[in-house]
Short mmCIF file of C-alpha atoms and ligand atoms in Angstrom, two decimals:
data_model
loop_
_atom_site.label_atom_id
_atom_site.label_comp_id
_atom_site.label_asym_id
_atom_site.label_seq_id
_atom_site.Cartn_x
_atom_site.Cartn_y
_atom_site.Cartn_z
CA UNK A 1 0.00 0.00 0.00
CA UNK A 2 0.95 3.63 -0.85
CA UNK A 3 2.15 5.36 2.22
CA UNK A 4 0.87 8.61 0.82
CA UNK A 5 -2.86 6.93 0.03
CA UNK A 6 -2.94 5.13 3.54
CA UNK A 7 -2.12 8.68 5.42
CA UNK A 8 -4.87 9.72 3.01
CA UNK A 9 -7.43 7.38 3.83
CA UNK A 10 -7.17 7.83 7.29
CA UNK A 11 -7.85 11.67 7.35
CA UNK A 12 -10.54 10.56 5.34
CA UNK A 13 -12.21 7.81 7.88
CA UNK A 14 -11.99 10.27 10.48
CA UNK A 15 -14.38 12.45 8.13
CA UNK A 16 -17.78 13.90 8.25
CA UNK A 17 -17.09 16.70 5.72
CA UNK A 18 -15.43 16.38 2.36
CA UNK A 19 -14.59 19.76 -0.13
CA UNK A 20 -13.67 18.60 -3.72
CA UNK A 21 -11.58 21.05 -5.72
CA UNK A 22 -11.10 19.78 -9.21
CA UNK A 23 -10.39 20.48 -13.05
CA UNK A 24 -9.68 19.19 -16.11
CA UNK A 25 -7.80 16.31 -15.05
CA UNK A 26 -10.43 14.70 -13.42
CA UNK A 27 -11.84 14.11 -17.20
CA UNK A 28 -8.69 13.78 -19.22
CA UNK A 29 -9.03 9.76 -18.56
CA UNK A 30 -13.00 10.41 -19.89
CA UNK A 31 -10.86 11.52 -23.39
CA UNK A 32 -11.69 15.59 -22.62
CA UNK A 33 -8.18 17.45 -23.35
CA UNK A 34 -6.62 19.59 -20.62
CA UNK A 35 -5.82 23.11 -20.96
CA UNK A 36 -2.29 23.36 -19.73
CA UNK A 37 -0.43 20.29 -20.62
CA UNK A 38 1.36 19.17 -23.75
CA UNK A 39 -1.17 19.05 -26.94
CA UNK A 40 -3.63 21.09 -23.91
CA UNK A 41 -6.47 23.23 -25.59
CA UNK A 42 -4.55 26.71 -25.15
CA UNK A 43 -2.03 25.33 -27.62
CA UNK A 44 -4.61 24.97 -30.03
CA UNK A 45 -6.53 28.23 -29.69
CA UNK A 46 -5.52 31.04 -27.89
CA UNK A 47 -7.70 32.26 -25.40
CA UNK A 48 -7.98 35.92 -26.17
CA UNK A 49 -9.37 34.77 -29.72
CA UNK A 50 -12.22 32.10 -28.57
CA UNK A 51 -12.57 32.61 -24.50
CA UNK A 52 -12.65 36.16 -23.33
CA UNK A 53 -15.51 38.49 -23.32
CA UNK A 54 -14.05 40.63 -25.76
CA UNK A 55 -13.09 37.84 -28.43
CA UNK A 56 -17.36 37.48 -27.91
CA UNK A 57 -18.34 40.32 -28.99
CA UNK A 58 -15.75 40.79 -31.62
CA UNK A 59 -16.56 37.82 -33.18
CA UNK A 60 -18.75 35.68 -31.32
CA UNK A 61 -19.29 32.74 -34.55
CA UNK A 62 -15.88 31.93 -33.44
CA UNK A 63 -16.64 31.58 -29.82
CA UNK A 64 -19.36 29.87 -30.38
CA UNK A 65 -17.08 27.57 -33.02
CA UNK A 66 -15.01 26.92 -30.32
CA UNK A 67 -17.86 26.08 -27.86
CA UNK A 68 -20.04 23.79 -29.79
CA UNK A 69 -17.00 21.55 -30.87
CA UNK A 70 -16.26 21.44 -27.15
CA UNK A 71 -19.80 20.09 -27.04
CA UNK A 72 -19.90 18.15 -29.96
CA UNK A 73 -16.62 15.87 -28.42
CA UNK A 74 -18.34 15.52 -25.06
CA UNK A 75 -21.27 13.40 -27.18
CA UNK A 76 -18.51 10.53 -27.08
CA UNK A 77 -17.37 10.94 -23.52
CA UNK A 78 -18.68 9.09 -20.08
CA UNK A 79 -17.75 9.55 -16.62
CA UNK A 80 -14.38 7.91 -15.53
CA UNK A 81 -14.00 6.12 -12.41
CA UNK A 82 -12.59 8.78 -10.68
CA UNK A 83 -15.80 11.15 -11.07
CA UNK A 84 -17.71 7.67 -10.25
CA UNK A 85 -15.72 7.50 -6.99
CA UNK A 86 -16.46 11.33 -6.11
CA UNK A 87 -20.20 10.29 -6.43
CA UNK A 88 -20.25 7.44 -4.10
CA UNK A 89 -18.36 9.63 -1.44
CA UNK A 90 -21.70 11.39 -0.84
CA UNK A 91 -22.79 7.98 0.35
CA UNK A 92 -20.09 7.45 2.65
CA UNK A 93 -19.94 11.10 4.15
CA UNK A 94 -21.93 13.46 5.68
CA UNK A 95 -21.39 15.91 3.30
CA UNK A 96 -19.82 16.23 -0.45
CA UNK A 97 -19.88 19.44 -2.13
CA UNK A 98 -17.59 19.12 -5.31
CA UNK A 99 -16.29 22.31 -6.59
CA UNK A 100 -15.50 21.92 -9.88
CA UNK A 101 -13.79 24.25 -12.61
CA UNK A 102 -14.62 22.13 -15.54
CA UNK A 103 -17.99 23.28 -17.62
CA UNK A 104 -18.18 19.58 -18.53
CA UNK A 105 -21.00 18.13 -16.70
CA UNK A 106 -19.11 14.68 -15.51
CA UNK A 107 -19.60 15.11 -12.28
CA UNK A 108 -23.65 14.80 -12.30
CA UNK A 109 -23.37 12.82 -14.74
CA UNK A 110 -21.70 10.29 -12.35
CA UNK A 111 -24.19 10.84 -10.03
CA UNK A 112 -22.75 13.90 -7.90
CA UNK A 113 -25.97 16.19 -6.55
CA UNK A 114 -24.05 18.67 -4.78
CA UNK A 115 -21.96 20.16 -7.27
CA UNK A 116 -20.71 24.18 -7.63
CA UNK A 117 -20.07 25.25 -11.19
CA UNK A 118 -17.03 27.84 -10.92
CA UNK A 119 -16.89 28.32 -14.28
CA UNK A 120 -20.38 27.83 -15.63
CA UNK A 121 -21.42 25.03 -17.84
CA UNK A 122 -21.24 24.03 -21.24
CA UNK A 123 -24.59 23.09 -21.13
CA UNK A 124 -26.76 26.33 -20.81
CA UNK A 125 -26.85 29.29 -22.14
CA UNK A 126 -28.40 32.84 -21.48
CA UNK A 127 -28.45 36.20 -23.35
CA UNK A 128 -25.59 38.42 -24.22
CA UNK A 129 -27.75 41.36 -23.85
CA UNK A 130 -28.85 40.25 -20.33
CA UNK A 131 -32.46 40.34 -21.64
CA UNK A 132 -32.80 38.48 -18.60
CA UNK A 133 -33.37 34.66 -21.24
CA UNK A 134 -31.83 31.95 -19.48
CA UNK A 135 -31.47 28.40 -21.86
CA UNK A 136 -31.05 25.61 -19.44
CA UNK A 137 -30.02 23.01 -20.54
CA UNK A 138 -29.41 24.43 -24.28
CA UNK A 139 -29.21 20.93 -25.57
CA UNK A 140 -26.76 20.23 -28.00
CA UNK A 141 -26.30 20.80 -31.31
CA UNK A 142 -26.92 24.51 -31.42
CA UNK A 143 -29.95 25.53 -34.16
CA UNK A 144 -27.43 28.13 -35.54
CA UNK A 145 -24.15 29.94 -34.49
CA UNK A 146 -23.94 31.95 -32.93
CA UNK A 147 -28.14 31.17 -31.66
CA UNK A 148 -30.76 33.57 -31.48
CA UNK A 149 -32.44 35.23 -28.42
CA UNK A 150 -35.99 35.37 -28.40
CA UNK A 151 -35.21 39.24 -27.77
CA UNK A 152 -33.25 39.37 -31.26
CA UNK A 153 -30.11 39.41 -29.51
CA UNK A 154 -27.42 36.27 -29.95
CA UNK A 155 -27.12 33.77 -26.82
CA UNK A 156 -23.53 33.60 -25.22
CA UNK A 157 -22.19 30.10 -23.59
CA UNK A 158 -23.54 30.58 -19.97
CA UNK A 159 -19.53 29.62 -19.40
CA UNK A 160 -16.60 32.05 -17.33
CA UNK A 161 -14.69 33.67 -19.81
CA UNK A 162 -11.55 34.90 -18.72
CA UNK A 163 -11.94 38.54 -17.46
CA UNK A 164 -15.31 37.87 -16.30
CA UNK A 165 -16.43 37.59 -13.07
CA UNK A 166 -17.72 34.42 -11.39
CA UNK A 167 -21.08 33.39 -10.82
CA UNK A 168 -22.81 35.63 -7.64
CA UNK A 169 -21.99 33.98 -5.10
CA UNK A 170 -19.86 30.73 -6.20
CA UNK A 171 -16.71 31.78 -4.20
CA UNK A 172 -18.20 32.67 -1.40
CA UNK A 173 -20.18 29.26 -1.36
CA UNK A 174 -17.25 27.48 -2.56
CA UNK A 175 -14.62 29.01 0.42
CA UNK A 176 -17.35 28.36 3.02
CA UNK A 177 -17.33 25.10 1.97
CA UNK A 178 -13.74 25.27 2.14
CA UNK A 179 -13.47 26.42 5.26
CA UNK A 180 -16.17 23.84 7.16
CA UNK A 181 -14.69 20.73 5.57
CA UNK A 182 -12.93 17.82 7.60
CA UNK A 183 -10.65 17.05 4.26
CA UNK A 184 -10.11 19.14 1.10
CA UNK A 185 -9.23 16.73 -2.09
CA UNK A 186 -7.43 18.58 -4.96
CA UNK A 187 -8.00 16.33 -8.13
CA UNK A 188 -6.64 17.60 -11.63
CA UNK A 189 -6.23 20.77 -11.47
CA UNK A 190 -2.76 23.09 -12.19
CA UNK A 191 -3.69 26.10 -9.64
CA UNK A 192 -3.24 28.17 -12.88
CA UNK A 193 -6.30 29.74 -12.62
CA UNK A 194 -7.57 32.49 -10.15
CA UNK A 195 -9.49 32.55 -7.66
CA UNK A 196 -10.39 29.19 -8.07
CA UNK A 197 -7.22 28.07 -7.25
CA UNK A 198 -7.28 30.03 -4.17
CA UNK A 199 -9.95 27.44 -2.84
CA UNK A 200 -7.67 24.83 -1.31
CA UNK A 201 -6.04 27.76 0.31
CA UNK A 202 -8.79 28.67 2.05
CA UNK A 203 -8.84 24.58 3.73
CA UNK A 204 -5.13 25.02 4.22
CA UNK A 205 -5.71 28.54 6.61
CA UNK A 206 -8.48 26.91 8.15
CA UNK A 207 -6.28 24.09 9.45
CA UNK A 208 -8.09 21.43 7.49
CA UNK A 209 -6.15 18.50 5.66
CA UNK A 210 -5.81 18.62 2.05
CA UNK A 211 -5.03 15.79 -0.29
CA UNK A 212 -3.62 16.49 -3.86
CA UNK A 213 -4.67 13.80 -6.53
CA UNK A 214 -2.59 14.87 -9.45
CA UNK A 215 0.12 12.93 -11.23
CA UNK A 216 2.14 15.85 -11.75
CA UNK A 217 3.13 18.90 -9.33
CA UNK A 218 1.31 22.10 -9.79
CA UNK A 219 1.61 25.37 -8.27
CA UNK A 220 -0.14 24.67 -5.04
CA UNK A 221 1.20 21.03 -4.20
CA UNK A 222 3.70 22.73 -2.05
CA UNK A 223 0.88 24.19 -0.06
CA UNK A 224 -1.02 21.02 0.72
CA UNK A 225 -0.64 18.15 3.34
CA UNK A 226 -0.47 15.30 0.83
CA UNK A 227 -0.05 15.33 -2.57
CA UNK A 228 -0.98 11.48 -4.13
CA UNK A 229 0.83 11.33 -7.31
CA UNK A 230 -1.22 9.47 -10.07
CA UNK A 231 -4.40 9.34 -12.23
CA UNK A 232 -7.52 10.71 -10.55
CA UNK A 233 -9.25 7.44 -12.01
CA UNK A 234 -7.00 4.94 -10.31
CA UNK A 235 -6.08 6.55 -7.10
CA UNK A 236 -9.74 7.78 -6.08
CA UNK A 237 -11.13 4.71 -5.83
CA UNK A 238 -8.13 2.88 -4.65
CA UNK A 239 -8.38 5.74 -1.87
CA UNK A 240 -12.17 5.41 -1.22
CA UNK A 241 -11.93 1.80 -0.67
CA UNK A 242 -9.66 2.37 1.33
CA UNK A 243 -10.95 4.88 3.47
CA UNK A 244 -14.08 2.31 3.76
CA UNK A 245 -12.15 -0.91 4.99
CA UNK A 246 -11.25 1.77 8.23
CA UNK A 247 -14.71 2.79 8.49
CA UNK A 248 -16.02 -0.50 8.92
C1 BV8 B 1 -12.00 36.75 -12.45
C2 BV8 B 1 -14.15 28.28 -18.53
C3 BV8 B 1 -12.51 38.92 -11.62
C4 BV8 B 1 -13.78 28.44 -19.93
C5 BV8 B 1 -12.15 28.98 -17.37
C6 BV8 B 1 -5.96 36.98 -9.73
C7 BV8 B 1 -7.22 37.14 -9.18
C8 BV8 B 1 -8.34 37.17 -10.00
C9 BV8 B 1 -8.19 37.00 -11.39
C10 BV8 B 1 -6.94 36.84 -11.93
C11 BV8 B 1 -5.83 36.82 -11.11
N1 BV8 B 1 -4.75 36.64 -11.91
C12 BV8 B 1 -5.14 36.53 -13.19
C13 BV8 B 1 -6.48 36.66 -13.25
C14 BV8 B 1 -7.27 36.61 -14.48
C15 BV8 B 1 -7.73 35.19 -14.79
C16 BV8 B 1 -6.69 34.15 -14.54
O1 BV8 B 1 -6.70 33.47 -13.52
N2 BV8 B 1 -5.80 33.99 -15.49
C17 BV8 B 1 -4.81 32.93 -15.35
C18 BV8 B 1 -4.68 32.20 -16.66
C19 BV8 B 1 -3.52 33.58 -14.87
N3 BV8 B 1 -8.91 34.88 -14.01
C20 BV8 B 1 -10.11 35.27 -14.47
O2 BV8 B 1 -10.25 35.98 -15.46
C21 BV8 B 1 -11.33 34.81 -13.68
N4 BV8 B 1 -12.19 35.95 -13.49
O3 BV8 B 1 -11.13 36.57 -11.66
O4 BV8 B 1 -12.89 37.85 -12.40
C22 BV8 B 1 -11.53 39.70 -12.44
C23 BV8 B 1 -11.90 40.09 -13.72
C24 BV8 B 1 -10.98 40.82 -14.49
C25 BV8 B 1 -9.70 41.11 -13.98
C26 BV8 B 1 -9.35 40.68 -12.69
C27 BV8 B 1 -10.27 39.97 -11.93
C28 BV8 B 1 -12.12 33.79 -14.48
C29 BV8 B 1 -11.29 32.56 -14.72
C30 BV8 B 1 -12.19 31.50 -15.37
C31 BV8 B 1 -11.78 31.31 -16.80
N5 BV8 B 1 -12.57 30.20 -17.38
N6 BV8 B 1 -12.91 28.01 -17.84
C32 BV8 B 1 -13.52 27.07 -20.54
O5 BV8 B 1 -13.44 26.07 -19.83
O6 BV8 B 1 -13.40 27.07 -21.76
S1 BV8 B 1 -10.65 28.58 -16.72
C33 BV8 B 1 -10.08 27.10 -17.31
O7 BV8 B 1 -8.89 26.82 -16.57
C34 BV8 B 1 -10.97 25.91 -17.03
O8 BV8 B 1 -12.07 26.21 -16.21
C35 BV8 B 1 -10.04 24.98 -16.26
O9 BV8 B 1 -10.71 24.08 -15.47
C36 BV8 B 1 -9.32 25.99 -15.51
C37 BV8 B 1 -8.16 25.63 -14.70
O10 BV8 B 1 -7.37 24.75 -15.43
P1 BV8 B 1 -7.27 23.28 -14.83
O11 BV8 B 1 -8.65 22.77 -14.63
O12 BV8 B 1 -6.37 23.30 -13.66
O13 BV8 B 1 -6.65 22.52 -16.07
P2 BV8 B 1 -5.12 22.53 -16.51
O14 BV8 B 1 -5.07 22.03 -17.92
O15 BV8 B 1 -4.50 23.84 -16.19
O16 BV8 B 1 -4.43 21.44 -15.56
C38 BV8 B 1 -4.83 20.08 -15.65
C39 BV8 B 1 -4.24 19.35 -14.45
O17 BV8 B 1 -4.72 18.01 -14.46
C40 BV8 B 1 -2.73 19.28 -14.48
O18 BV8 B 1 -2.22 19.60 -13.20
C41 BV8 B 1 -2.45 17.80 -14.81
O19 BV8 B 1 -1.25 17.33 -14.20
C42 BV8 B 1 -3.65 17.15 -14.18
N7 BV8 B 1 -4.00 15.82 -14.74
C43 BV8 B 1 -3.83 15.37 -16.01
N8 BV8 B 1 -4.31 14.10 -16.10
C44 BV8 B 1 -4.81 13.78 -14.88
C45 BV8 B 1 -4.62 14.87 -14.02
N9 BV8 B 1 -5.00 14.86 -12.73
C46 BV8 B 1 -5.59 13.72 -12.28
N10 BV8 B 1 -5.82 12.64 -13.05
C47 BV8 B 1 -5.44 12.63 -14.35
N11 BV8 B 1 -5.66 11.54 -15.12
ZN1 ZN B 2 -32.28 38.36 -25.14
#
């Protein structure tokens, strides 16, 4: 046994509360590209052309270009066992709230029901004029791009581009739950992007123990209490069982 997983699974039988922080790793093993890593997405596009607020209204056929492929690729893709594992948790702990950055949808798809959308979601979207139109879900494939708004207006991804701000609300729901949990678990994400990344900061002040599940370091590893170096969708349920042969 992994010395690293069996210090982990004991801060984790000891649990009531469990804060998930995670990002695109958590689906690369579903087949959804990361952003930061070799081949990642922002070496194919850059971001100020397809995922900024001003790249929308410049030219927001592009965007949407960008967006809907996004969506088309996620018609081939299923929860890996690593989301799967993140789902059962809620049946072994008091509380799960996953805070995810990723606008995928795995997470509920795996059967997570607590789950805080940082970034938004692929899945809906709502009016660039703020007519107040909200699309959820706005099903996939689009009609047209970039689609209508019943107000004349074009729809935008209901996604965080970067230079906007974050949902009302999210970080403050997201640090609380920071900040109450027993354990914080870090899975996939490079703690590239604020103030997301600030999250697991927030356990780390509020003396809480935090688990990395990453196979790589990142810019917050050196920050956390463990750091369990491998893929999300081996380690997290090697971890879970774990953690449930010391409940028992
Ligand atoms: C904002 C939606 C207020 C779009 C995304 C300081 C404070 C505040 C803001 C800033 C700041 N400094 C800079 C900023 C601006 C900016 C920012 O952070 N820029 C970065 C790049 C420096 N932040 C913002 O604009 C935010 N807005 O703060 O508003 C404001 C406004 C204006 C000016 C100032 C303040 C909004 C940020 C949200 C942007 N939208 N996503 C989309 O998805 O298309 S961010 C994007 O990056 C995704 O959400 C993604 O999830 C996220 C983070 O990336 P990761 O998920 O970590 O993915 P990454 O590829 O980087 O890493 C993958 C990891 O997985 C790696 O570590 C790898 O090792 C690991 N891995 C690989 N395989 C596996 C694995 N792990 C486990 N298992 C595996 N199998
Ligand atoms: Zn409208």
């Amino acid at each position: 046994m992994n010395r690293g997983l069996e210090t982990a699974a004991r801060a984790l039988a000891g649990a009531r509360r469990v804060a998930v922080v995670s990002g695109a790793g958590i689906s690369a093993e579903s087949g959804v590209p990361t952003f930061r890593e070799k081949g990642g997405l922002w070496e194919q596009v850059r971001i100020e052309d397809v995922a900024t607020p001003e790249a929308l209204h410049r030219n927001p056929r592009k965007v949407w270009e960008f967006y809907e492929d996004r969506r088309r690729n996620m018609q081939a893709v299923q929860p890996n066992p690593g989301h799967h594992a993140i789902a059962e948790m809620e049946n072994v702990f008091a509380e799960v709230i996953t805070i995810t950055q990723n606008i995928d949808g795995l997470h509920q798809r795996a059967g997570s029901t607590q789950v805080l959308e940082l970034h938004g979601s692929l899945w809906k979207a709502h009016c660039l004029r703020a007519c107040g139109v909200k699309r959820d879900p706005f099903p996939y494939p689009a009609p047209e791009l970039p689609p209508r708004c019943e107000c004349g207006d074009i729809l935008r991804p209901s996604v965080v581009l970067f230079g906007d701000l974050l949902p009302p609300g999210a970080m403050e729901r997201a640090s609380q739950a920071a900040a109450d949990c027993d354990v914080c678990l870090v899975v996939g994400t490079s703690g590239a992007v604020w103030p997301a990344a600030g999250i697991p900061l927030v356990a780390c002040q509020a003396g809480r123990t935090t688990i990395e599940v990453n196979p790589a370091d990142t810019e917050i590893s050196g920050e956390l209490d463990l750091c369990l170096r491998g893929p999300a969708g081996t380690v997290l349920p090697a971890l879970l069982s774990r953690t449930r042969e010391l409940i028992s």
